Amino acid sequence: MTTATVPLRARPARAARRRARRLAFLPLLAPATGAFVLVFWVCMGVLVVMSVYPFLAAGTPRLTAEAWRRFLGDAYYWSVVGTTLRLAAVVTGACLLLGYPAAYAIHTIRRPGWALACYVVLFAPILVSVVVRTYGWLLLLSPTGAVNWVLRTLGLVREPIPLIFNTTGIVIAMVHILLPFAVFPILSVIGQLGGELKEAAMDLGATRWQTFRRVTLPLTLPGVVAAAQIVFTLTISAFVTPFLMGGGKVQILSGLIYRDMEAVNLAFASVVALVLLGLAVAILVASNLLVRGTYRRAEVTV
């Protein structure tokens, strides 16, 4: 009788211990989740309210969609959206074109010292402030800077090329600042590839280019997509570098937010911020769906 009742009494205790082990992650997750909810979602809620409840000079709020009508009905603001998206697309494409070969080359380096030197060259600039790096580019690309001096010394140009206070300067500086964020995801995926598949492809008669195009590139596509998403979202929301390198002549969405915040036009600044967030989320979701569709079609083809 005693041997039968002891296991029955122990069952609730064991179930409680299992439940406690399953929920052990909650205390670890709670601080980060709480900070995320407070800083992000609460702020987003405040922006939504402020976009339709502007505080008038008299201090009396009223419900209105005037800020939304002003943004959606003015062609100028749509041109700013287009400029922002084009800038993000160009910077993302340039970072991928430069980042993929760099990541692939680092992966093939066998000497630890050379690999460490490449890591230092590529990732050390992250330790320096974005403002400092942007001012460095202003000095290099100015009409009296080193780049124009070299071009004129070599006889390639007679007059200094305008490389600052325009889109060209913004792209150059943004690519330099965001290139490490493109290299790292691609490098991490390439590092997980084994050499067996490439050796098998080459044993079956594939050339180096065919092996890269049919084996290496498809397997590293998740790293490429992650790099593109990181660079695109960082570019679309960047402010300091476009503001300094553009000199106020290249208007993008983050610049609109700054301008309207300075003018205490909080309703319109909230609308622009929500549009910027919506664009970033929409493009991330669309890129994920596109990649899933590509993989699904590839599986069907195979």
XYZ file of C-alpha atoms in Angstrom:
302
model
C 0.000 0.000 0.000
C 2.835 2.352 0.893
C 4.810 1.593 -2.292
C 1.759 2.424 -4.413
C 0.968 5.843 -2.806
C 4.514 7.296 -2.874
C 4.814 7.486 -6.690
C 1.319 9.049 -6.874
C 2.352 11.813 -4.448
C 5.613 12.361 -6.299
C 3.946 12.885 -9.665
C 2.740 16.469 -8.990
C 6.197 17.432 -7.741
C 7.889 16.010 -10.839
C 5.341 17.731 -13.075
C 5.993 21.020 -11.289
C 9.758 20.619 -11.764
C 9.270 19.889 -15.468
C 7.006 22.924 -15.795
C 9.604 25.074 -14.021
C 12.345 23.828 -16.357
C 10.179 24.594 -19.399
C 9.580 28.146 -18.151
C 13.179 28.734 -17.016
C 13.801 30.905 -20.082
C 11.250 33.517 -19.006
C 13.439 35.372 -16.438
C 16.273 35.508 -18.992
C 14.007 36.694 -21.794
C 11.930 39.159 -19.785
C 14.443 42.104 -19.610
C 15.139 42.149 -23.347
C 11.466 41.633 -24.199
C 10.392 44.350 -21.786
C 12.900 46.821 -23.180
C 11.878 45.953 -26.738
C 8.173 46.387 -25.982
C 8.681 49.660 -24.126
C 11.171 51.258 -26.500
C 9.766 50.070 -29.801
C 6.083 49.200 -29.649
C 5.146 51.907 -27.153
C 7.001 54.485 -29.254
C 5.249 53.224 -32.378
C 1.922 53.581 -30.611
C 2.812 57.142 -29.609
C 3.731 57.936 -33.229
C 0.390 56.603 -34.476
C -1.495 58.721 -31.951
C 0.576 61.824 -32.687
C 0.047 61.445 -36.441
C -3.726 61.914 -36.023
C -3.747 64.015 -32.823
C -1.543 67.022 -33.555
C -1.049 69.391 -30.667
C -2.129 72.821 -31.812
C -0.636 76.087 -30.667
C -3.428 76.436 -28.124
C -2.462 73.051 -26.692
C -5.784 71.416 -27.543
C -5.471 68.168 -29.515
C -8.036 67.248 -32.149
C -8.510 64.180 -34.318
C -7.493 64.877 -37.920
C -5.828 63.133 -40.838
C -4.404 66.344 -42.279
C -0.781 65.205 -41.926
C -1.517 61.952 -43.748
C -3.400 63.816 -46.531
C -0.502 66.260 -46.878
C 2.078 63.475 -47.274
C 0.067 61.152 -49.504
C -1.286 63.931 -51.726
C 1.958 65.780 -52.473
C 4.179 64.557 -55.312
C 7.251 66.082 -53.650
C 7.085 63.675 -50.726
C 6.699 60.716 -53.088
C 9.837 61.903 -54.883
C 11.606 61.877 -51.495
C 10.406 58.284 -51.004
C 11.811 57.415 -54.438
C 15.165 59.057 -53.642
C 15.372 57.143 -50.352
C 14.614 53.800 -52.005
C 17.035 54.409 -54.897
C 19.803 55.367 -52.488
C 19.213 52.260 -50.378
C 19.109 50.031 -53.477
C 22.362 51.459 -54.907
C 24.207 51.194 -51.579
C 22.925 47.642 -51.060
C 23.966 46.558 -54.553
C 27.425 48.118 -54.202
C 27.956 46.503 -50.785
C 27.005 43.083 -52.184
C 29.253 43.496 -55.235
C 32.198 44.414 -53.009
C 31.296 42.265 -50.011
C 30.759 38.868 -51.658
C 34.209 38.641 -53.333
C 35.813 39.945 -50.127
C 34.063 37.311 -47.992
C 34.917 34.552 -50.483
C 38.565 35.647 -50.594
C 38.858 35.732 -46.794
C 37.357 32.221 -46.648
C 40.048 30.899 -48.980
C 42.960 32.369 -46.982
C 44.825 29.597 -45.180
C 47.395 31.676 -43.265
C 45.885 32.835 -39.933
C 47.975 36.004 -39.949
C 46.684 37.093 -43.358
C 43.108 36.270 -42.375
C 43.474 38.285 -39.160
C 44.852 41.249 -41.111
C 41.839 41.119 -43.462
C 39.450 41.008 -40.501
C 41.146 44.036 -38.950
C 41.050 46.028 -42.197
C 37.389 45.248 -42.851
C 35.888 45.408 -39.367
C 38.083 47.900 -37.462
C 36.263 50.940 -38.948
C 33.137 49.842 -37.025
C 34.945 50.882 -33.840
C 35.137 54.481 -35.075
C 32.172 56.834 -34.822
C 30.046 57.292 -37.939
C 30.442 61.067 -37.576
C 34.251 60.793 -37.602
C 34.250 58.524 -40.639
C 31.837 60.811 -42.488
C 33.984 63.873 -41.794
C 36.956 61.876 -43.059
C 35.142 61.280 -46.335
C 34.250 64.981 -46.517
C 37.954 65.836 -46.347
C 38.956 63.181 -48.877
C 36.228 63.971 -51.434
C 36.184 67.772 -51.176
C 37.360 69.843 -54.195
C 40.731 70.319 -52.459
C 40.789 66.786 -51.055
C 43.106 63.889 -51.777
C 40.891 62.224 -54.398
C 40.593 65.297 -56.620
C 44.293 66.063 -56.099
C 45.258 62.590 -57.364
C 42.905 62.846 -60.347
C 44.299 66.245 -61.352
C 47.908 65.154 -60.775
C 47.417 62.164 -63.066
C 45.849 64.421 -65.670
C 42.533 62.581 -65.630
C 40.517 65.742 -64.916
C 41.186 69.458 -65.259
C 38.693 70.720 -62.716
C 37.747 69.128 -59.373
C 34.884 66.649 -59.625
C 31.934 67.413 -57.306
C 32.007 64.414 -54.978
C 30.357 65.903 -51.899
C 26.975 67.471 -51.228
C 25.386 65.116 -53.763
C 24.217 61.510 -54.080
C 27.654 60.291 -55.235
C 29.300 61.334 -51.993
C 26.516 59.787 -49.919
C 26.829 56.466 -51.760
C 30.630 56.346 -51.368
C 30.506 57.069 -47.646
C 27.559 54.745 -46.973
C 29.193 51.847 -48.820
C 32.358 52.271 -46.758
C 30.393 52.441 -43.504
C 28.044 49.515 -44.229
C 30.399 47.161 -46.096
C 31.304 45.172 -42.912
C 27.594 44.493 -42.355
C 27.470 42.882 -45.811
C 30.670 40.869 -45.467
C 29.933 39.299 -42.087
C 26.659 37.402 -42.943
C 28.098 36.155 -46.246
C 31.344 35.097 -44.571
C 29.484 33.172 -41.869
C 27.493 31.202 -44.487
C 30.526 30.526 -46.694
C 32.390 29.275 -43.628
C 29.747 26.571 -43.100
C 30.176 25.140 -46.610
C 32.077 21.919 -46.910
C 34.427 21.302 -49.785
C 32.834 17.965 -50.690
C 30.110 19.403 -52.937
C 32.542 21.578 -54.898
C 34.951 18.661 -55.290
C 32.099 16.435 -56.473
C 30.969 19.033 -59.014
C 34.488 19.438 -60.379
C 34.988 15.658 -60.466
C 31.853 15.468 -62.637
C 33.404 17.876 -65.139
C 32.135 21.265 -63.978
C 34.423 24.237 -64.462
C 35.264 26.633 -61.624
C 32.668 29.121 -62.861
C 29.992 26.404 -63.211
C 30.799 25.115 -59.726
C 30.466 28.608 -58.310
C 27.237 29.391 -60.197
C 25.494 26.043 -59.626
C 26.822 25.049 -56.176
C 28.502 27.804 -54.153
C 26.238 30.739 -55.002
C 22.899 28.950 -54.356
C 24.162 27.557 -51.040
C 25.369 30.994 -49.919
C 22.180 32.774 -51.010
C 20.805 32.965 -47.410
C 23.885 34.954 -46.396
C 23.490 37.238 -49.420
C 19.819 37.860 -48.583
C 20.629 38.553 -44.923
C 23.395 40.963 -45.932
C 21.098 42.766 -48.370
C 18.357 43.112 -45.771
C 20.734 44.454 -43.112
C 22.394 46.982 -45.431
C 19.080 48.088 -46.964
C 17.359 48.683 -43.623
C 20.384 50.530 -42.226
C 20.613 52.706 -45.343
C 16.930 53.538 -45.560
C 16.945 54.801 -41.975
C 20.402 56.454 -41.963
C 20.542 60.140 -41.153
C 24.018 61.374 -40.121
C 25.955 60.375 -43.229
C 23.299 61.441 -45.805
C 22.825 64.699 -43.896
C 26.538 65.579 -43.791
C 27.550 64.237 -47.216
C 24.394 65.557 -48.895
C 24.768 69.024 -47.412
C 20.985 69.410 -47.326
C 20.784 69.084 -51.129
C 19.698 65.425 -51.155
C 16.417 65.025 -49.342
C 15.508 61.643 -47.887
C 12.872 60.506 -45.400
C 15.104 60.652 -42.327
C 15.969 64.241 -43.258
C 12.257 65.083 -43.468
C 11.761 63.706 -39.952
C 14.637 65.831 -38.618
C 13.354 68.956 -40.372
C 9.815 68.588 -39.047
C 11.007 67.706 -35.553
C 13.018 70.938 -35.543
C 9.930 72.828 -36.643
C 7.884 71.092 -33.880
C 5.615 69.689 -36.610
C 5.269 66.444 -34.694
C 2.234 65.130 -36.574
C 3.955 65.235 -39.961
C 7.224 63.910 -38.523
C 5.252 60.987 -37.071
C 3.656 60.293 -40.464
C 7.067 60.260 -42.194
C 8.487 57.981 -39.497
C 5.605 55.533 -39.888
C 5.964 55.582 -43.687
C 9.699 54.864 -43.300
C 8.969 51.957 -40.959
C 6.264 50.617 -43.285
C 8.602 50.701 -46.290
C 11.341 48.832 -44.419
C 8.932 46.154 -43.151
C 7.263 45.754 -46.561
C 10.575 45.313 -48.363
C 11.842 42.817 -45.772
C 8.639 40.756 -46.037
C 8.691 40.909 -49.853
C 12.336 39.809 -50.003
C 11.645 36.882 -47.660
C 8.666 35.774 -49.761
C 10.744 36.115 -52.947
C 13.547 33.973 -51.524
C 11.116 31.314 -50.287
C 9.475 31.200 -53.705
C 12.870 30.867 -55.373
C 13.844 27.967 -53.109
C 10.457 26.301 -53.629
C 10.787 26.512 -57.414
C 14.369 25.195 -57.179
C 13.184 22.177 -55.167
C 10.464 21.454 -57.744
C 12.973 21.744 -60.588
C 15.382 19.357 -58.864
